[in-house]
């Protein structure tokens, strides 16, 4: 069994540096087949300082955000996922730009515009920038600027970053937990971006097939006991079921909010408060319904020398994700969690719109 890692680790690291720059509000430049796109992140840059020095502003926004604003993607027939570039010539403050970028603010700022759509000169670079924003947990919205950043990123670097599952086991220790005092914890680190993932091996390992749970990080559910989701109860149910089996493995993946990051997940919660379900909230923010990468979990299992699993999940995509990377799923074990008044609609949405099943 073998799982391929990125063929361009240097490119993945360049993308990781660009993501760090975006989080700090620094400029990035992305070079595609048609030229170079120079950008500043709307969410983290000093917008007041930028707007005060400009007579007009050019924005790059996601296709879904443009659709909400009733703006035209000139290349929609060829690629409806392409971002849209707009120009604003009568700007008053940074607040107006943020209101254009953040759908959570639509009810506070219902009147926007006028806008003028412009031809997207560098479509591949624009798409790559949107992907970088998602990896950085930022709003997919950029200021288009003239000055080229110190480091120029290639669109292939973003692909290398997305495809990178080059992990190493960085640490290992005994960790008695409430569900089972016989447990060991393994810390995995990504060579591309230093993201840490965790595996908890519960019980005494033997030749039987382990019960395995892929659990994506959920601060609100796992730590704070949120009633809006079923993550916390699923986590503890998984550990209990592993303790009842011969042994099991919990893979705790640092992919908060189905891969869109903690802050964007909270924005999705705010949109749910406005009446959108979890699927529409993610899409309204400009992200995929589920942006997680389960090849990371497959790589973790490979490093632990676990080729076959009994997978605890209601999500068929997790089964497909492991099997496509060479991990055999012997059986799928459903996770049955009682609904409460706060998450009943959320659970129905997962069943009806994303294919979850018991």
One Martini backbone bead per residue (centre of mass of N, CA, C, O) as a GRO file, in nm:
protein
  358
    1UNK     BB    1   0.096   0.035   0.022
    2UNK     BB    2   0.035   0.372  -0.121
    3UNK     BB    3   0.090   0.729  -0.064
    4UNK     BB    4   0.093   1.013  -0.216
    5UNK     BB    5   0.290   1.288  -0.242
    6UNK     BB    6   0.408   1.567  -0.308
    7UNK     BB    7   0.611   1.675  -0.590
    8UNK     BB    8   0.613   1.988  -0.442
    9UNK     BB    9   0.727   2.102  -0.152
   10UNK     BB   10   0.810   2.393  -0.221
   11UNK     BB   11   0.535   2.487  -0.322
   12UNK     BB   12   0.382   2.432  -0.056
   13UNK     BB   13   0.555   2.634   0.109
   14UNK     BB   14   0.484   2.886  -0.050
   15UNK     BB   15   0.184   2.872   0.016
   16UNK     BB   16   0.217   2.888   0.323
   17UNK     BB   17   0.341   3.172   0.321
   18UNK     BB   18   0.098   3.310   0.187
   19UNK     BB   19  -0.103   3.248   0.412
   20UNK     BB   20   0.048   3.402   0.629
   21UNK     BB   21   0.027   3.676   0.488
   22UNK     BB   22  -0.282   3.698   0.488
   23UNK     BB   23  -0.317   3.689   0.802
   24UNK     BB   24  -0.133   3.971   0.816
   25UNK     BB   25  -0.201   4.165   0.558
   26UNK     BB   26  -0.037   4.083   0.317
   27UNK     BB   27   0.093   4.059   0.019
   28UNK     BB   28   0.017   3.896  -0.297
   29UNK     BB   29   0.140   3.687  -0.574
   30UNK     BB   30  -0.017   3.548  -0.872
   31UNK     BB   31   0.082   3.314  -1.120
   32UNK     BB   32  -0.034   3.264  -1.438
   33UNK     BB   33  -0.081   3.217  -1.774
   34UNK     BB   34  -0.164   3.551  -1.803
   35UNK     BB   35  -0.026   3.632  -1.524
   36UNK     BB   36  -0.027   3.878  -1.260
   37UNK     BB   37  -0.170   3.882  -0.927
   38UNK     BB   38  -0.237   4.151  -0.706
   39UNK     BB   39  -0.288   4.121  -0.342
   40UNK     BB   40  -0.530   4.193  -0.080
   41UNK     BB   41  -0.673   4.125   0.221
   42UNK     BB   42  -0.967   4.232   0.342
   43UNK     BB   43  -0.972   4.124   0.642
   44UNK     BB   44  -0.646   4.213   0.735
   45UNK     BB   45  -0.622   4.476   0.628
   46UNK     BB   46  -0.579   4.825   0.625
   47UNK     BB   47  -0.848   4.979   0.505
   48UNK     BB   48  -0.840   5.275   0.586
   49UNK     BB   49  -0.561   5.333   0.464
   50UNK     BB   50  -0.624   5.244   0.177
   51UNK     BB   51  -0.876   5.417   0.104
   52UNK     BB   52  -0.746   5.704   0.163
   53UNK     BB   53  -0.536   5.646  -0.102
   54UNK     BB   54  -0.799   5.617  -0.290
   55UNK     BB   55  -1.019   5.661  -0.578
   56UNK     BB   56  -1.021   5.343  -0.627
   57UNK     BB   57  -1.168   5.006  -0.621
   58UNK     BB   58  -1.059   4.663  -0.646
   59UNK     BB   59  -1.243   4.356  -0.654
   60UNK     BB   60  -1.231   4.014  -0.530
   61UNK     BB   61  -1.485   3.767  -0.569
   62UNK     BB   62  -1.689   3.528  -0.535
   63UNK     BB   63  -1.930   3.370  -0.710
   64UNK     BB   64  -2.142   3.351  -0.479
   65UNK     BB   65  -2.128   3.647  -0.397
   66UNK     BB   66  -2.203   3.762  -0.673
   67UNK     BB   67  -2.479   3.628  -0.686
   68UNK     BB   68  -2.602   3.774  -0.443
   69UNK     BB   69  -2.529   4.065  -0.592
   70UNK     BB   70  -2.600   4.039  -0.901
   71UNK     BB   71  -2.345   3.946  -1.060
   72UNK     BB   72  -2.124   3.912  -1.333
   73UNK     BB   73  -1.991   3.630  -1.502
   74UNK     BB   74  -1.838   3.630  -1.804
   75UNK     BB   75  -1.738   3.303  -1.766
   76UNK     BB   76  -1.976   3.109  -1.677
   77UNK     BB   77  -2.000   2.907  -1.913
   78UNK     BB   78  -1.709   2.787  -1.853
   79UNK     BB   79  -1.684   2.896  -1.526
   80UNK     BB   80  -1.882   2.937  -1.244
   81UNK     BB   81  -1.631   2.950  -1.020
   82UNK     BB   82  -1.541   3.214  -1.088
   83UNK     BB   83  -1.444   3.498  -1.012
   84UNK     BB   84  -1.513   3.849  -0.937
   85UNK     BB   85  -1.463   4.172  -1.083
   86UNK     BB   86  -1.468   4.493  -0.915
   87UNK     BB   87  -1.563   4.845  -0.925
   88UNK     BB   88  -1.502   5.132  -0.710
   89UNK     BB   89  -1.560   5.502  -0.721
   90UNK     BB   90  -1.742   5.560  -0.431
   91UNK     BB   91  -1.577   5.579  -0.150
   92UNK     BB   92  -1.600   5.610   0.216
   93UNK     BB   93  -1.529   5.317   0.349
   94UNK     BB   94  -1.441   5.014   0.485
   95UNK     BB   95  -1.728   4.915   0.553
   96UNK     BB   96  -1.822   4.872   0.259
   97UNK     BB   97  -1.627   4.647   0.186
   98UNK     BB   98  -1.703   4.444   0.405
   99UNK     BB   99  -2.004   4.424   0.316
  100UNK     BB  100  -1.934   4.291   0.044
  101UNK     BB  101  -1.769   4.036   0.162
  102UNK     BB  102  -1.987   3.995   0.407
  103UNK     BB  103  -2.287   3.820   0.444
  104UNK     BB  104  -2.359   3.879   0.745
  105UNK     BB  105  -2.411   4.205   0.667
  106UNK     BB  106  -2.671   4.232   0.487
  107UNK     BB  107  -2.884   4.334   0.702
  108UNK     BB  108  -2.716   4.598   0.774
  109UNK     BB  109  -2.629   4.619   0.440
  110UNK     BB  110  -2.845   4.621   0.179
  111UNK     BB  111  -2.696   4.861   0.040
  112UNK     BB  112  -2.525   4.832  -0.276
  113UNK     BB  113  -2.337   5.042  -0.452
  114UNK     BB  114  -2.225   5.070  -0.742
  115UNK     BB  115  -2.119   4.840  -0.992
  116UNK     BB  116  -1.827   4.722  -1.190
  117UNK     BB  117  -1.761   4.498  -1.410
  118UNK     BB  118  -1.473   4.304  -1.492
  119UNK     BB  119  -1.240   4.165  -1.650
  120UNK     BB  120  -1.076   3.862  -1.609
  121UNK     BB  121  -0.739   3.845  -1.659
  122UNK     BB  122  -0.665   3.608  -1.417
  123UNK     BB  123  -0.828   3.329  -1.353
  124UNK     BB  124  -0.630   3.123  -1.224
  125UNK     BB  125  -0.521   3.312  -1.005
  126UNK     BB  126  -0.797   3.372  -0.875
  127UNK     BB  127  -0.864   3.083  -0.788
  128UNK     BB  128  -0.612   3.041  -0.612
  129UNK     BB  129  -0.675   3.267  -0.408
  130UNK     BB  130  -0.937   3.143  -0.298
  131UNK     BB  131  -0.798   2.891  -0.185
  132UNK     BB  132  -0.611   3.035   0.011
  133UNK     BB  133  -0.831   3.157   0.187
  134UNK     BB  134  -0.941   2.892   0.288
  135UNK     BB  135  -0.677   2.785   0.418
  136UNK     BB  136  -0.673   3.059   0.607
  137UNK     BB  137  -0.972   3.135   0.709
  138UNK     BB  138  -1.084   3.341   0.494
  139UNK     BB  139  -1.217   3.563   0.317
  140UNK     BB  140  -1.308   3.561  -0.033
  141UNK     BB  141  -1.130   3.859  -0.049
  142UNK     BB  142  -0.990   4.119  -0.269
  143UNK     BB  143  -0.742   4.341  -0.344
  144UNK     BB  144  -0.649   4.505  -0.632
  145UNK     BB  145  -0.313   4.558  -0.724
  146UNK     BB  146   0.003   4.674  -0.852
  147UNK     BB  147   0.198   4.565  -0.654
  148UNK     BB  148   0.449   4.346  -0.619
  149UNK     BB  149   0.544   4.103  -0.443
  150UNK     BB  150   0.820   3.958  -0.323
  151UNK     BB  151   0.655   3.692  -0.360
  152UNK     BB  152   0.587   3.457  -0.618
  153UNK     BB  153   0.311   3.272  -0.705
  154UNK     BB  154   0.199   2.968  -0.814
  155UNK     BB  155  -0.063   2.780  -0.900
  156UNK     BB  156   0.088   2.507  -0.843
  157UNK     BB  157   0.134   2.559  -0.539
  158UNK     BB  158  -0.161   2.528  -0.449
  159UNK     BB  159  -0.188   2.237  -0.543
  160UNK     BB  160   0.042   2.122  -0.370
  161UNK     BB  161  -0.087   2.195  -0.102
  162UNK     BB  162  -0.357   2.036  -0.136
  163UNK     BB  163  -0.191   1.751  -0.196
  164UNK     BB  164  -0.056   1.753   0.075
  165UNK     BB  165   0.056   1.450   0.290
  166UNK     BB  166   0.320   1.529   0.450
  167UNK     BB  167   0.393   1.330   0.721
  168UNK     BB  168   0.486   1.327   1.072
  169UNK     BB  169   0.600   1.184   1.363
  170UNK     BB  170   0.666   1.390   1.652
  171UNK     BB  171   0.491   1.233   1.881
  172UNK     BB  172   0.484   1.015   2.189
  173UNK     BB  173   0.234   0.897   2.433
  174UNK     BB  174   0.088   0.849   2.716
  175UNK     BB  175  -0.295   0.860   2.758
  176UNK     BB  176  -0.506   0.873   2.989
  177UNK     BB  177  -0.856   0.826   2.972
  178UNK     BB  178  -1.180   0.808   3.061
  179UNK     BB  179  -1.247   0.563   2.866
  180UNK     BB  180  -0.919   0.485   2.875
  181UNK     BB  181  -0.609   0.416   3.024
  182UNK     BB  182  -0.533   0.262   2.750
  183UNK     BB  183  -0.338   0.509   2.600
  184UNK     BB  184  -0.220   0.667   2.291
  185UNK     BB  185  -0.034   0.947   2.163
  186UNK     BB  186  -0.017   1.108   1.837
  187UNK     BB  187   0.191   1.337   1.661
  188UNK     BB  188   0.121   1.529   1.371
  189UNK     BB  189   0.310   1.679   1.095
  190UNK     BB  190   0.318   1.911   0.855
  191UNK     BB  191   0.555   1.999   0.610
  192UNK     BB  192   0.402   2.250   0.483
  193UNK     BB  193   0.235   2.398   0.766
  194UNK     BB  194   0.243   2.271   1.070
  195UNK     BB  195   0.010   2.099   1.110
  196UNK     BB  196  -0.178   1.940   1.365
  197UNK     BB  197  -0.229   1.595   1.439
  198UNK     BB  198  -0.431   1.329   1.593
  199UNK     BB  199  -0.370   1.012   1.766
  200UNK     BB  200  -0.581   0.774   1.941
  201UNK     BB  201  -0.490   0.484   2.110
  202UNK     BB  202  -0.722   0.239   2.213
  203UNK     BB  203  -0.584   0.014   2.380
  204UNK     BB  204  -0.474  -0.303   2.285
  205UNK     BB  205  -0.287  -0.398   2.043
  206UNK     BB  206  -0.372  -0.610   1.762
  207UNK     BB  207  -0.487  -0.825   1.492
  208UNK     BB  208  -0.727  -0.668   1.480
  209UNK     BB  209  -0.970  -0.463   1.377
  210UNK     BB  210  -1.012  -0.141   1.410
  211UNK     BB  211  -1.172   0.120   1.556
  212UNK     BB  212  -1.260   0.411   1.358
  213UNK     BB  213  -1.225   0.777   1.390
  214UNK     BB  214  -1.314   1.065   1.206
  215UNK     BB  215  -1.232   1.380   1.364
  216UNK     BB  216  -1.327   1.696   1.342
  217UNK     BB  217  -1.267   1.980   1.455
  218UNK     BB  218  -1.468   2.120   1.750
  219UNK     BB  219  -1.477   2.357   1.968
  220UNK     BB  220  -1.780   2.401   2.036
  221UNK     BB  221  -1.843   2.089   2.084
  222UNK     BB  222  -1.592   1.956   2.236
  223UNK     BB  223  -1.556   2.197   2.462
  224UNK     BB  224  -1.843   2.375   2.494
  225UNK     BB  225  -2.113   2.210   2.427
  226UNK     BB  226  -2.264   2.235   2.177
  227UNK     BB  227  -2.611   2.216   2.038
  228UNK     BB  228  -2.578   2.262   1.713
  229UNK     BB  229  -2.434   1.986   1.729
  230UNK     BB  230  -2.274   1.635   1.729
  231UNK     BB  231  -1.966   1.620   1.807
  232UNK     BB  232  -1.929   1.561   2.105
  233UNK     BB  233  -2.099   1.298   2.123
  234UNK     BB  234  -1.938   1.148   1.902
  235UNK     BB  235  -1.667   1.145   2.042
  236UNK     BB  236  -1.756   0.985   2.302
  237UNK     BB  237  -1.884   0.743   2.160
  238UNK     BB  238  -1.626   0.647   2.023
  239UNK     BB  239  -1.456   0.593   2.276
  240UNK     BB  240  -1.650   0.387   2.399
  241UNK     BB  241  -1.647   0.183   2.161
  242UNK     BB  242  -1.343   0.128   2.170
  243UNK     BB  243  -1.342   0.013   2.465
  244UNK     BB  244  -1.534  -0.235   2.379
  245UNK     BB  245  -1.319  -0.307   2.210
  246UNK     BB  246  -1.011  -0.407   2.156
  247UNK     BB  247  -0.958  -0.152   1.956
  248UNK     BB  248  -0.862   0.199   1.875
  249UNK     BB  249  -0.899   0.502   1.656
  250UNK     BB  250  -0.842   0.849   1.689
  251UNK     BB  251  -0.884   1.101   1.443
  252UNK     BB  252  -0.767   1.433   1.487
  253UNK     BB  253  -0.872   1.688   1.278
  254UNK     BB  254  -0.754   2.010   1.154
  255UNK     BB  255  -1.089   2.081   1.031
  256UNK     BB  256  -1.257   2.326   1.076
  257UNK     BB  257  -1.562   2.360   0.944
  258UNK     BB  258  -1.510   2.171   0.701
  259UNK     BB  259  -1.234   2.352   0.624
  260UNK     BB  260  -1.291   2.688   0.698
  261UNK     BB  261  -1.274   2.748   0.988
  262UNK     BB  262  -1.360   2.908   1.271
  263UNK     BB  263  -1.456   3.190   1.178
  264UNK     BB  264  -1.631   3.086   0.941
  265UNK     BB  265  -1.813   2.914   1.118
  266UNK     BB  266  -1.931   3.153   1.275
  267UNK     BB  267  -2.052   3.280   1.025
  268UNK     BB  268  -2.237   3.042   0.964
  269UNK     BB  269  -2.398   3.068   1.222
  270UNK     BB  270  -2.508   3.352   1.162
  271UNK     BB  271  -2.661   3.257   0.906
  272UNK     BB  272  -2.841   3.057   1.057
  273UNK     BB  273  -2.982   3.282   1.225
  274UNK     BB  274  -3.107   3.390   0.933
  275UNK     BB  275  -3.202   3.082   0.791
  276UNK     BB  276  -2.968   2.912   0.714
  277UNK     BB  277  -2.819   2.644   0.630
  278UNK     BB  278  -2.519   2.481   0.634
  279UNK     BB  279  -2.488   2.476   0.326
  280UNK     BB  280  -2.567   2.770   0.248
  281UNK     BB  281  -2.363   2.912   0.430
  282UNK     BB  282  -2.104   2.816   0.297
  283UNK     BB  283  -2.174   2.918   0.010
  284UNK     BB  284  -2.220   3.219   0.083
  285UNK     BB  285  -1.910   3.249   0.171
  286UNK     BB  286  -1.747   3.075  -0.073
  287UNK     BB  287  -1.778   2.763  -0.014
  288UNK     BB  288  -1.775   2.455   0.035
  289UNK     BB  289  -1.956   2.220   0.187
  290UNK     BB  290  -1.680   2.031   0.178
  291UNK     BB  291  -1.316   2.088   0.257
  292UNK     BB  292  -1.205   1.824   0.326
  293UNK     BB  293  -0.911   1.599   0.390
  294UNK     BB  294  -0.886   1.242   0.399
  295UNK     BB  295  -0.585   1.178   0.324
  296UNK     BB  296  -0.465   1.239   0.599
  297UNK     BB  297  -0.584   0.995   0.745
  298UNK     BB  298  -0.453   0.782   0.566
  299UNK     BB  299  -0.161   0.859   0.636
  300UNK     BB  300  -0.181   0.804   0.939
  301UNK     BB  301  -0.245   0.501   0.910
  302UNK     BB  302   0.011   0.425   0.760
  303UNK     BB  303   0.210   0.516   0.991
  304UNK     BB  304   0.049   0.298   1.188
  305UNK     BB  305  -0.004   0.031   1.034
  306UNK     BB  306  -0.320   0.065   0.903
  307UNK     BB  307  -0.506  -0.097   0.643
  308UNK     BB  308  -0.763  -0.169   0.834
  309UNK     BB  309  -1.114  -0.083   0.901
  310UNK     BB  310  -1.359   0.028   1.137
  311UNK     BB  311  -1.595   0.271   1.052
  312UNK     BB  312  -1.704   0.559   1.220
  313UNK     BB  313  -1.994   0.655   1.028
  314UNK     BB  314  -2.234   0.869   0.824
  315UNK     BB  315  -2.010   0.929   0.596
  316UNK     BB  316  -1.938   0.828   0.278
  317UNK     BB  317  -1.683   1.012   0.218
  318UNK     BB  318  -1.494   0.869   0.417
  319UNK     BB  319  -1.485   0.600   0.281
  320UNK     BB  320  -1.388   0.700   0.003
  321UNK     BB  321  -1.133   0.850   0.101
  322UNK     BB  322  -0.981   0.600   0.206
  323UNK     BB  323  -1.005   0.400  -0.037
  324UNK     BB  324  -0.861   0.595  -0.247
  325UNK     BB  325  -0.584   0.559  -0.045
  326UNK     BB  326  -0.577   0.230   0.050
  327UNK     BB  327  -0.798   0.196   0.263
  328UNK     BB  328  -0.969  -0.050   0.429
  329UNK     BB  329  -1.325  -0.099   0.467
  330UNK     BB  330  -1.483  -0.343   0.632
  331UNK     BB  331  -1.676  -0.140   0.800
  332UNK     BB  332  -1.973   0.038   0.887
  333UNK     BB  333  -2.032   0.245   1.175
  334UNK     BB  334  -2.278   0.380   1.320
  335UNK     BB  335  -2.383   0.704   1.458
  336UNK     BB  336  -2.592   0.741   1.744
  337UNK     BB  337  -2.764   1.052   1.795
  338UNK     BB  338  -2.944   1.251   1.977
  339UNK     BB  339  -3.155   1.491   1.942
  340UNK     BB  340  -3.211   1.844   1.957
  341UNK     BB  341  -3.360   2.152   1.930
  342UNK     BB  342  -3.076   2.277   1.802
  343UNK     BB  343  -2.994   2.013   1.585
  344UNK     BB  344  -3.222   1.891   1.408
  345UNK     BB  345  -3.187   2.050   1.141
  346UNK     BB  346  -2.891   1.977   1.095
  347UNK     BB  347  -2.934   1.668   1.073
  348UNK     BB  348  -3.132   1.681   0.837
  349UNK     BB  349  -2.934   1.815   0.640
  350UNK     BB  350  -2.724   1.590   0.632
  351UNK     BB  351  -2.922   1.380   0.522
  352UNK     BB  352  -3.057   1.547   0.269
  353UNK     BB  353  -2.774   1.707   0.146
  354UNK     BB  354  -2.505   1.495   0.234
  355UNK     BB  355  -2.575   1.171   0.285
  356UNK     BB  356  -2.633   1.093   0.559
  357UNK     BB  357  -2.618   0.777   0.751
  358UNK     BB  358  -2.710   0.486   0.952
   0.00000   0.00000   0.00000
